[in-house]
Amino acid sequence: MNTVQENLKQIQQDINAAAAKTGRNSEDITLLAVTKYVTIERTEEAVDAGIVDLGENRIEGFLEKQAVIGEKAVWHFIGSLQTRKVKDVINQVEYLHALDRLSLAKEIQKRAAKKIKCFVQINVSGEVTKSGVSPDETLAFIQQLAEFPAIEVVGLMTMAPNTEKEDVLRSVFSGLRQLRDEVKAAGMLHAPCTFLSMGMSNDYTIAIEEGATHIRVGSALVGPYK
């Protein structure tokens, strides 16, 4: 098994190449280490390798890791969050990547002791197995979030289909970028919407070429290890 440092070196080379290909600055791309399947020790290895941003989607594992690592990391909750679980995590994270319904927004407003930076999750591909707001409803949904001052919509997030077809992946990622541009152009104070959270271990270079600002990399970086 490679060290995180070894994996990070390769991933950083890939990020630099993808950014250069489209005339972007690689420093504008945030690498999230998705540590949900690995131990606290492996997560600490990622932090020691210089990774700042950590993504978790299982509450128990997240709280255990945060208790050890604490403020050495910027914490992102990247999975679907049940409304009844909001109180357990919302004040422990800097970013939530899966805001997808008004009931969740209401509970965040109720429980948050600070402003929460949220990515609205969009189901660009239309897959029934995926959560998220439909593209057609995105602008109206984000307009409604103005009712919740604890929420700042910093960007949009999507999960691409599990496919190796590059044209399909590009279509999904470019679709999210276009939606982001529409929301940003609307000039809503509560929704600057500058970021795009998209791309994982198998497709992050394509996501970067299509405009990703945040990529969520697990197995390629820290490994799918218990």
PDB file of C-alpha atoms in Angstrom:
ATOM      1  CA  MET A   1       0.000   0.000   0.000  1.00  0.00           C
ATOM      2  CA  ASN A   2       1.392   3.382  -1.011  1.00  0.00           C
ATOM      3  CA  THR A   3       1.832   6.105   1.543  1.00  0.00           C
ATOM      4  CA  VAL A   4      -0.533   9.052   1.347  1.00  0.00           C
ATOM      5  CA  GLN A   5       2.476  11.210   0.488  1.00  0.00           C
ATOM      6  CA  GLU A   6       3.250   9.022  -2.547  1.00  0.00           C
ATOM      7  CA  ASN A   7      -0.377   9.113  -3.719  1.00  0.00           C
ATOM      8  CA  LEU A   8      -0.573  12.852  -3.127  1.00  0.00           C
ATOM      9  CA  LYS A   9       2.469  13.476  -5.305  1.00  0.00           C
ATOM     10  CA  GLN A  10       0.803  11.718  -8.265  1.00  0.00           C
ATOM     11  CA  ILE A  11      -2.549  13.416  -7.704  1.00  0.00           C
ATOM     12  CA  GLN A  12      -0.920  16.835  -7.490  1.00  0.00           C
ATOM     13  CA  GLN A  13       0.818  16.182 -10.797  1.00  0.00           C
ATOM     14  CA  ASP A  14      -2.556  15.269 -12.313  1.00  0.00           C
ATOM     15  CA  ILE A  15      -4.165  18.413 -10.875  1.00  0.00           C
ATOM     16  CA  ASN A  16      -1.388  20.596 -12.254  1.00  0.00           C
ATOM     17  CA  ALA A  17      -1.657  19.017 -15.710  1.00  0.00           C
ATOM     18  CA  ALA A  18      -5.451  19.280 -15.873  1.00  0.00           C
ATOM     19  CA  ALA A  19      -5.363  22.885 -14.719  1.00  0.00           C
ATOM     20  CA  ALA A  20      -2.646  23.816 -17.211  1.00  0.00           C
ATOM     21  CA  LYS A  21      -4.608  22.176 -20.023  1.00  0.00           C
ATOM     22  CA  THR A  22      -7.442  24.652 -19.531  1.00  0.00           C
ATOM     23  CA  GLY A  23      -5.392  27.669 -18.500  1.00  0.00           C
ATOM     24  CA  ARG A  24      -6.325  27.459 -14.840  1.00  0.00           C
ATOM     25  CA  ASN A  25      -4.231  27.967 -11.714  1.00  0.00           C
ATOM     26  CA  SER A  26      -3.904  24.705  -9.805  1.00  0.00           C
ATOM     27  CA  GLU A  27      -3.828  26.665  -6.558  1.00  0.00           C
ATOM     28  CA  ASP A  28      -7.487  27.506  -7.136  1.00  0.00           C
ATOM     29  CA  ILE A  29      -8.408  23.823  -6.788  1.00  0.00           C
ATOM     30  CA  THR A  30      -9.078  22.402  -3.341  1.00  0.00           C
ATOM     31  CA  LEU A  31      -8.307  18.730  -2.787  1.00  0.00           C
ATOM     32  CA  LEU A  32     -10.575  17.064  -0.242  1.00  0.00           C
ATOM     33  CA  ALA A  33      -9.284  13.835   1.214  1.00  0.00           C
ATOM     34  CA  VAL A  34     -12.350  11.630   1.590  1.00  0.00           C
ATOM     35  CA  THR A  35     -11.440   9.721   4.720  1.00  0.00           C
ATOM     36  CA  LYS A  36     -14.754   8.008   5.520  1.00  0.00           C
ATOM     37  CA  TYR A  37     -13.430   4.479   4.932  1.00  0.00           C
ATOM     38  CA  VAL A  38     -10.047   4.773   6.596  1.00  0.00           C
ATOM     39  CA  THR A  39      -8.714   4.758  10.121  1.00  0.00           C
ATOM     40  CA  ILE A  40      -7.881   7.719  12.280  1.00  0.00           C
ATOM     41  CA  GLU A  41      -4.211   6.843  11.784  1.00  0.00           C
ATOM     42  CA  ARG A  42      -4.476   6.932   8.001  1.00  0.00           C
ATOM     43  CA  THR A  43      -6.378  10.222   8.246  1.00  0.00           C
ATOM     44  CA  GLU A  44      -3.606  11.655  10.410  1.00  0.00           C
ATOM     45  CA  GLU A  45      -1.136  10.517   7.750  1.00  0.00           C
ATOM     46  CA  ALA A  46      -3.057  12.621   5.227  1.00  0.00           C
ATOM     47  CA  VAL A  47      -2.904  15.661   7.491  1.00  0.00           C
ATOM     48  CA  ASP A  48       0.811  15.117   8.085  1.00  0.00           C
ATOM     49  CA  ALA A  49       1.278  14.987   4.288  1.00  0.00           C
ATOM     50  CA  GLY A  50      -0.051  18.521   4.119  1.00  0.00           C
ATOM     51  CA  ILE A  51      -3.709  17.923   3.272  1.00  0.00           C
ATOM     52  CA  VAL A  52      -5.887  20.480   5.031  1.00  0.00           C
ATOM     53  CA  ASP A  53      -9.413  19.636   3.839  1.00  0.00           C
ATOM     54  CA  LEU A  54     -11.046  16.407   5.011  1.00  0.00           C
ATOM     55  CA  GLY A  55     -14.397  15.042   3.821  1.00  0.00           C
ATOM     56  CA  GLU A  56     -16.563  12.715   5.901  1.00  0.00           C
ATOM     57  CA  ASN A  57     -20.095  11.405   5.486  1.00  0.00           C
ATOM     58  CA  ARG A  58     -20.540   9.089   8.445  1.00  0.00           C
ATOM     59  CA  ILE A  59     -21.304  10.976  11.627  1.00  0.00           C
ATOM     60  CA  GLU A  60     -19.793   8.589  14.143  1.00  0.00           C
ATOM     61  CA  GLY A  61     -16.504   8.233  12.265  1.00  0.00           C
ATOM     62  CA  PHE A  62     -16.368  11.962  11.626  1.00  0.00           C
ATOM     63  CA  LEU A  63     -16.760  12.856  15.295  1.00  0.00           C
ATOM     64  CA  GLU A  64     -14.158  10.287  16.324  1.00  0.00           C
ATOM     65  CA  LYS A  65     -11.612  11.682  13.887  1.00  0.00           C
ATOM     66  CA  GLN A  66     -12.369  15.265  14.724  1.00  0.00           C
ATOM     67  CA  ALA A  67     -11.854  14.565  18.419  1.00  0.00           C
ATOM     68  CA  VAL A  68      -8.268  13.517  17.604  1.00  0.00           C
ATOM     69  CA  ILE A  69      -7.349  15.823  14.704  1.00  0.00           C
ATOM     70  CA  GLY A  70      -9.411  18.868  15.648  1.00  0.00           C
ATOM     71  CA  GLU A  71      -8.444  22.197  14.123  1.00  0.00           C
ATOM     72  CA  LYS A  72      -5.538  20.777  12.143  1.00  0.00           C
ATOM     73  CA  ALA A  73      -8.107  20.195   9.395  1.00  0.00           C
ATOM     74  CA  VAL A  74     -10.936  22.018   7.660  1.00  0.00           C
ATOM     75  CA  TRP A  75     -13.924  19.693   7.968  1.00  0.00           C
ATOM     76  CA  HIS A  76     -16.395  19.062   5.154  1.00  0.00           C
ATOM     77  CA  PHE A  77     -19.523  16.917   5.542  1.00  0.00           C
ATOM     78  CA  ILE A  78     -20.023  15.465   2.084  1.00  0.00           C
ATOM     79  CA  GLY A  79     -22.781  12.898   2.437  1.00  0.00           C
ATOM     80  CA  SER A  80     -26.530  13.004   2.674  1.00  0.00           C
ATOM     81  CA  LEU A  81     -27.450  14.421   6.069  1.00  0.00           C
ATOM     82  CA  GLN A  82     -30.605  13.263   7.806  1.00  0.00           C
ATOM     83  CA  THR A  83     -32.585  16.113   9.303  1.00  0.00           C
ATOM     84  CA  ARG A  84     -32.562  14.509  12.750  1.00  0.00           C
ATOM     85  CA  LYS A  85     -28.764  14.291  12.660  1.00  0.00           C
ATOM     86  CA  VAL A  86     -28.138  17.971  11.872  1.00  0.00           C
ATOM     87  CA  LYS A  87     -27.711  18.883  15.532  1.00  0.00           C
ATOM     88  CA  ASP A  88     -24.843  16.393  15.867  1.00  0.00           C
ATOM     89  CA  VAL A  89     -22.622  17.797  13.135  1.00  0.00           C
ATOM     90  CA  ILE A  90     -23.615  21.189  11.828  1.00  0.00           C
ATOM     91  CA  ASN A  91     -21.529  23.232  14.255  1.00  0.00           C
ATOM     92  CA  GLN A  92     -18.553  20.907  13.841  1.00  0.00           C
ATOM     93  CA  VAL A  93     -18.069  21.506  10.106  1.00  0.00           C
ATOM     94  CA  GLU A  94     -17.022  24.415   7.935  1.00  0.00           C
ATOM     95  CA  TYR A  95     -18.698  23.150   4.775  1.00  0.00           C
ATOM     96  CA  LEU A  96     -21.752  21.044   3.977  1.00  0.00           C
ATOM     97  CA  HIS A  97     -21.706  19.580   0.462  1.00  0.00           C
ATOM     98  CA  ALA A  98     -25.179  18.093   0.341  1.00  0.00           C
ATOM     99  CA  LEU A  99     -27.910  20.674   0.912  1.00  0.00           C
ATOM    100  CA  ASP A 100     -30.766  19.300  -1.170  1.00  0.00           C
ATOM    101  CA  ARG A 101     -34.108  20.106   0.486  1.00  0.00           C
ATOM    102  CA  LEU A 102     -35.878  22.847   2.421  1.00  0.00           C
ATOM    103  CA  SER A 103     -36.495  20.636   5.458  1.00  0.00           C
ATOM    104  CA  LEU A 104     -32.733  20.314   5.851  1.00  0.00           C
ATOM    105  CA  ALA A 105     -32.277  24.071   5.444  1.00  0.00           C
ATOM    106  CA  LYS A 106     -34.867  24.708   8.148  1.00  0.00           C
ATOM    107  CA  GLU A 107     -33.103  22.388  10.563  1.00  0.00           C
ATOM    108  CA  ILE A 108     -29.711  23.972   9.824  1.00  0.00           C
ATOM    109  CA  GLN A 109     -31.219  27.373  10.564  1.00  0.00           C
ATOM    110  CA  LYS A 110     -32.592  26.040  13.837  1.00  0.00           C
ATOM    111  CA  ARG A 111     -29.370  24.392  14.985  1.00  0.00           C
ATOM    112  CA  ALA A 112     -26.498  26.446  13.547  1.00  0.00           C
ATOM    113  CA  ALA A 113     -24.541  28.683  15.902  1.00  0.00           C
ATOM    114  CA  LYS A 114     -22.611  30.175  12.983  1.00  0.00           C
ATOM    115  CA  LYS A 115     -23.055  30.727   9.265  1.00  0.00           C
ATOM    116  CA  ILE A 116     -22.668  27.447   7.404  1.00  0.00           C
ATOM    117  CA  LYS A 117     -21.028  27.382   3.993  1.00  0.00           C
ATOM    118  CA  CYS A 118     -23.188  25.110   1.880  1.00  0.00           C
ATOM    119  CA  PHE A 119     -22.955  23.500  -1.519  1.00  0.00           C
ATOM    120  CA  VAL A 120     -26.374  22.758  -2.980  1.00  0.00           C
ATOM    121  CA  GLN A 121     -26.415  19.221  -4.341  1.00  0.00           C
ATOM    122  CA  ILE A 122     -27.731  18.976  -7.896  1.00  0.00           C
ATOM    123  CA  ASN A 123     -28.759  15.739  -9.589  1.00  0.00           C
ATOM    124  CA  VAL A 124     -27.444  16.722 -13.010  1.00  0.00           C
ATOM    125  CA  SER A 125     -27.517  13.181 -14.398  1.00  0.00           C
ATOM    126  CA  GLY A 126     -31.128  12.590 -13.355  1.00  0.00           C
ATOM    127  CA  GLU A 127     -30.339   9.170 -11.893  1.00  0.00           C
ATOM    128  CA  VAL A 128     -33.079   7.991  -9.561  1.00  0.00           C
ATOM    129  CA  THR A 129     -30.482   6.529  -7.192  1.00  0.00           C
ATOM    130  CA  LYS A 130     -28.916   9.939  -6.579  1.00  0.00           C
ATOM    131  CA  SER A 131     -30.077  12.707  -4.282  1.00  0.00           C
ATOM    132  CA  GLY A 132     -30.167  16.331  -5.274  1.00  0.00           C
ATOM    133  CA  VAL A 133     -32.205  19.171  -6.656  1.00  0.00           C
ATOM    134  CA  SER A 134     -33.125  18.864 -10.321  1.00  0.00           C
ATOM    135  CA  PRO A 135     -31.410  21.330 -12.666  1.00  0.00           C
ATOM    136  CA  ASP A 136     -34.750  22.903 -13.609  1.00  0.00           C
ATOM    137  CA  GLU A 137     -35.508  23.677  -9.957  1.00  0.00           C
ATOM    138  CA  THR A 138     -32.055  24.888  -8.930  1.00  0.00           C
ATOM    139  CA  LEU A 139     -32.512  28.640  -9.202  1.00  0.00           C
ATOM    140  CA  ALA A 140     -35.912  28.642  -7.485  1.00  0.00           C
ATOM    141  CA  PHE A 141     -34.613  26.431  -4.684  1.00  0.00           C
ATOM    142  CA  ILE A 142     -31.623  28.669  -4.024  1.00  0.00           C
ATOM    143  CA  GLN A 143     -33.841  31.761  -4.070  1.00  0.00           C
ATOM    144  CA  GLN A 144     -35.890  30.179  -1.270  1.00  0.00           C
ATOM    145  CA  LEU A 145     -32.758  29.725   0.828  1.00  0.00           C
ATOM    146  CA  ALA A 146     -32.657  33.505   1.339  1.00  0.00           C
ATOM    147  CA  GLU A 147     -35.119  32.814   4.185  1.00  0.00           C
ATOM    148  CA  PHE A 148     -32.339  31.139   6.186  1.00  0.00           C
ATOM    149  CA  PRO A 149     -29.607  33.588   7.235  1.00  0.00           C
ATOM    150  CA  ALA A 150     -27.478  30.797   8.723  1.00  0.00           C
ATOM    151  CA  ILE A 151     -26.913  29.414   5.225  1.00  0.00           C
ATOM    152  CA  GLU A 152     -24.467  30.776   2.655  1.00  0.00           C
ATOM    153  CA  VAL A 153     -24.586  29.030  -0.712  1.00  0.00           C
ATOM    154  CA  VAL A 154     -20.933  28.997  -1.702  1.00  0.00           C
ATOM    155  CA  GLY A 155     -21.346  26.635  -4.632  1.00  0.00           C
ATOM    156  CA  LEU A 156     -22.970  23.631  -6.260  1.00  0.00           C
ATOM    157  CA  MET A 157     -22.113  19.939  -5.926  1.00  0.00           C
ATOM    158  CA  THR A 158     -22.877  16.887  -8.025  1.00  0.00           C
ATOM    159  CA  MET A 159     -21.980  13.225  -8.295  1.00  0.00           C
ATOM    160  CA  ALA A 160     -21.339  11.959 -11.795  1.00  0.00           C
ATOM    161  CA  PRO A 161     -22.504   8.536 -12.993  1.00  0.00           C
ATOM    162  CA  ASN A 162     -20.174   5.617 -12.379  1.00  0.00           C
ATOM    163  CA  THR A 163     -18.952   5.366 -15.947  1.00  0.00           C
ATOM    164  CA  GLU A 164     -15.761   5.550 -17.960  1.00  0.00           C
ATOM    165  CA  LYS A 165     -17.534   7.369 -20.823  1.00  0.00           C
ATOM    166  CA  GLU A 166     -15.770  10.709 -20.978  1.00  0.00           C
ATOM    167  CA  ASP A 167     -18.522  12.415 -22.953  1.00  0.00           C
ATOM    168  CA  VAL A 168     -21.074  11.531 -20.270  1.00  0.00           C
ATOM    169  CA  LEU A 169     -18.832  12.815 -17.491  1.00  0.00           C
ATOM    170  CA  ARG A 170     -18.076  16.044 -19.337  1.00  0.00           C
ATOM    171  CA  SER A 171     -21.774  16.603 -19.968  1.00  0.00           C
ATOM    172  CA  VAL A 172     -22.573  16.298 -16.263  1.00  0.00           C
ATOM    173  CA  PHE A 173     -19.688  18.480 -15.117  1.00  0.00           C
ATOM    174  CA  SER A 174     -20.249  21.174 -17.728  1.00  0.00           C
ATOM    175  CA  GLY A 175     -23.943  21.117 -16.885  1.00  0.00           C
ATOM    176  CA  LEU A 176     -23.166  21.894 -13.256  1.00  0.00           C
ATOM    177  CA  ARG A 177     -20.803  24.664 -14.288  1.00  0.00           C
ATOM    178  CA  GLN A 178     -23.509  26.274 -16.419  1.00  0.00           C
ATOM    179  CA  LEU A 179     -25.969  26.115 -13.523  1.00  0.00           C
ATOM    180  CA  ARG A 180     -23.371  27.652 -11.206  1.00  0.00           C
ATOM    181  CA  ASP A 181     -22.880  30.487 -13.662  1.00  0.00           C
ATOM    182  CA  GLU A 182     -26.635  31.128 -13.784  1.00  0.00           C
ATOM    183  CA  VAL A 183     -26.921  31.251 -10.002  1.00  0.00           C
ATOM    184  CA  LYS A 184     -23.848  33.449  -9.686  1.00  0.00           C
ATOM    185  CA  ALA A 185     -25.194  35.830 -12.327  1.00  0.00           C
ATOM    186  CA  ALA A 186     -28.414  36.220 -10.333  1.00  0.00           C
ATOM    187  CA  GLY A 187     -26.403  38.228  -7.784  1.00  0.00           C
ATOM    188  CA  MET A 188     -28.097  36.883  -4.645  1.00  0.00           C
ATOM    189  CA  LEU A 189     -26.361  38.084  -1.482  1.00  0.00           C
ATOM    190  CA  HIS A 190     -26.891  34.773   0.310  1.00  0.00           C
ATOM    191  CA  ALA A 191     -25.610  32.783  -2.678  1.00  0.00           C
ATOM    192  CA  PRO A 192     -22.290  34.005  -4.125  1.00  0.00           C
ATOM    193  CA  CYS A 193     -22.044  30.485  -5.576  1.00  0.00           C
ATOM    194  CA  THR A 194     -18.468  30.624  -6.801  1.00  0.00           C
ATOM    195  CA  PHE A 195     -17.440  27.006  -6.182  1.00  0.00           C
ATOM    196  CA  LEU A 196     -18.007  23.667  -7.917  1.00  0.00           C
ATOM    197  CA  SER A 197     -17.632  20.475  -5.880  1.00  0.00           C
ATOM    198  CA  MET A 198     -17.335  17.688  -8.445  1.00  0.00           C
ATOM    199  CA  GLY A 199     -14.975  14.913  -9.386  1.00  0.00           C
ATOM    200  CA  MET A 200     -13.786  11.877  -7.432  1.00  0.00           C
ATOM    201  CA  SER A 201     -10.962   9.343  -7.698  1.00  0.00           C
ATOM    202  CA  ASN A 202     -11.920   8.059 -11.154  1.00  0.00           C
ATOM    203  CA  ASP A 203     -12.812  11.345 -12.847  1.00  0.00           C
ATOM    204  CA  TYR A 204     -11.232  14.295 -11.025  1.00  0.00           C
ATOM    205  CA  THR A 205      -9.013  15.347 -13.923  1.00  0.00           C
ATOM    206  CA  ILE A 206     -12.031  15.652 -16.226  1.00  0.00           C
ATOM    207  CA  ALA A 207     -13.874  17.570 -13.518  1.00  0.00           C
ATOM    208  CA  ILE A 208     -10.979  20.014 -13.223  1.00  0.00           C
ATOM    209  CA  GLU A 209     -10.930  20.547 -16.975  1.00  0.00           C
ATOM    210  CA  GLU A 210     -14.649  21.362 -16.740  1.00  0.00           C
ATOM    211  CA  GLY A 211     -14.185  23.850 -13.902  1.00  0.00           C
ATOM    212  CA  ALA A 212     -14.148  22.000 -10.579  1.00  0.00           C
ATOM    213  CA  THR A 213     -12.869  24.047  -7.652  1.00  0.00           C
ATOM    214  CA  HIS A 214     -13.238  21.246  -5.085  1.00  0.00           C
ATOM    215  CA  ILE A 215     -12.479  17.600  -5.874  1.00  0.00           C
ATOM    216  CA  ARG A 216     -13.367  14.791  -3.470  1.00  0.00           C
ATOM    217  CA  VAL A 217     -10.726  12.059  -3.641  1.00  0.00           C
ATOM    218  CA  GLY A 218     -10.805   8.968  -1.464  1.00  0.00           C
ATOM    219  CA  SER A 219      -9.432   5.671  -2.751  1.00  0.00           C
ATOM    220  CA  ALA A 220      -6.787   7.202  -5.037  1.00  0.00           C
ATOM    221  CA  LEU A 221      -5.431   9.246  -2.156  1.00  0.00           C
ATOM    222  CA  VAL A 222      -5.941   7.496   1.192  1.00  0.00           C
ATOM    223  CA  GLY A 223      -7.175   4.135  -0.070  1.00  0.00           C
ATOM    224  CA  PRO A 224     -10.451   2.286   0.608  1.00  0.00           C
ATOM    225  CA  TYR A 225      -8.986   0.775   3.715  1.00  0.00           C
ATOM    226  CA  LYS A 226     -10.587   0.122   7.075  1.00  0.00           C
TER     227      LYS A 226
END
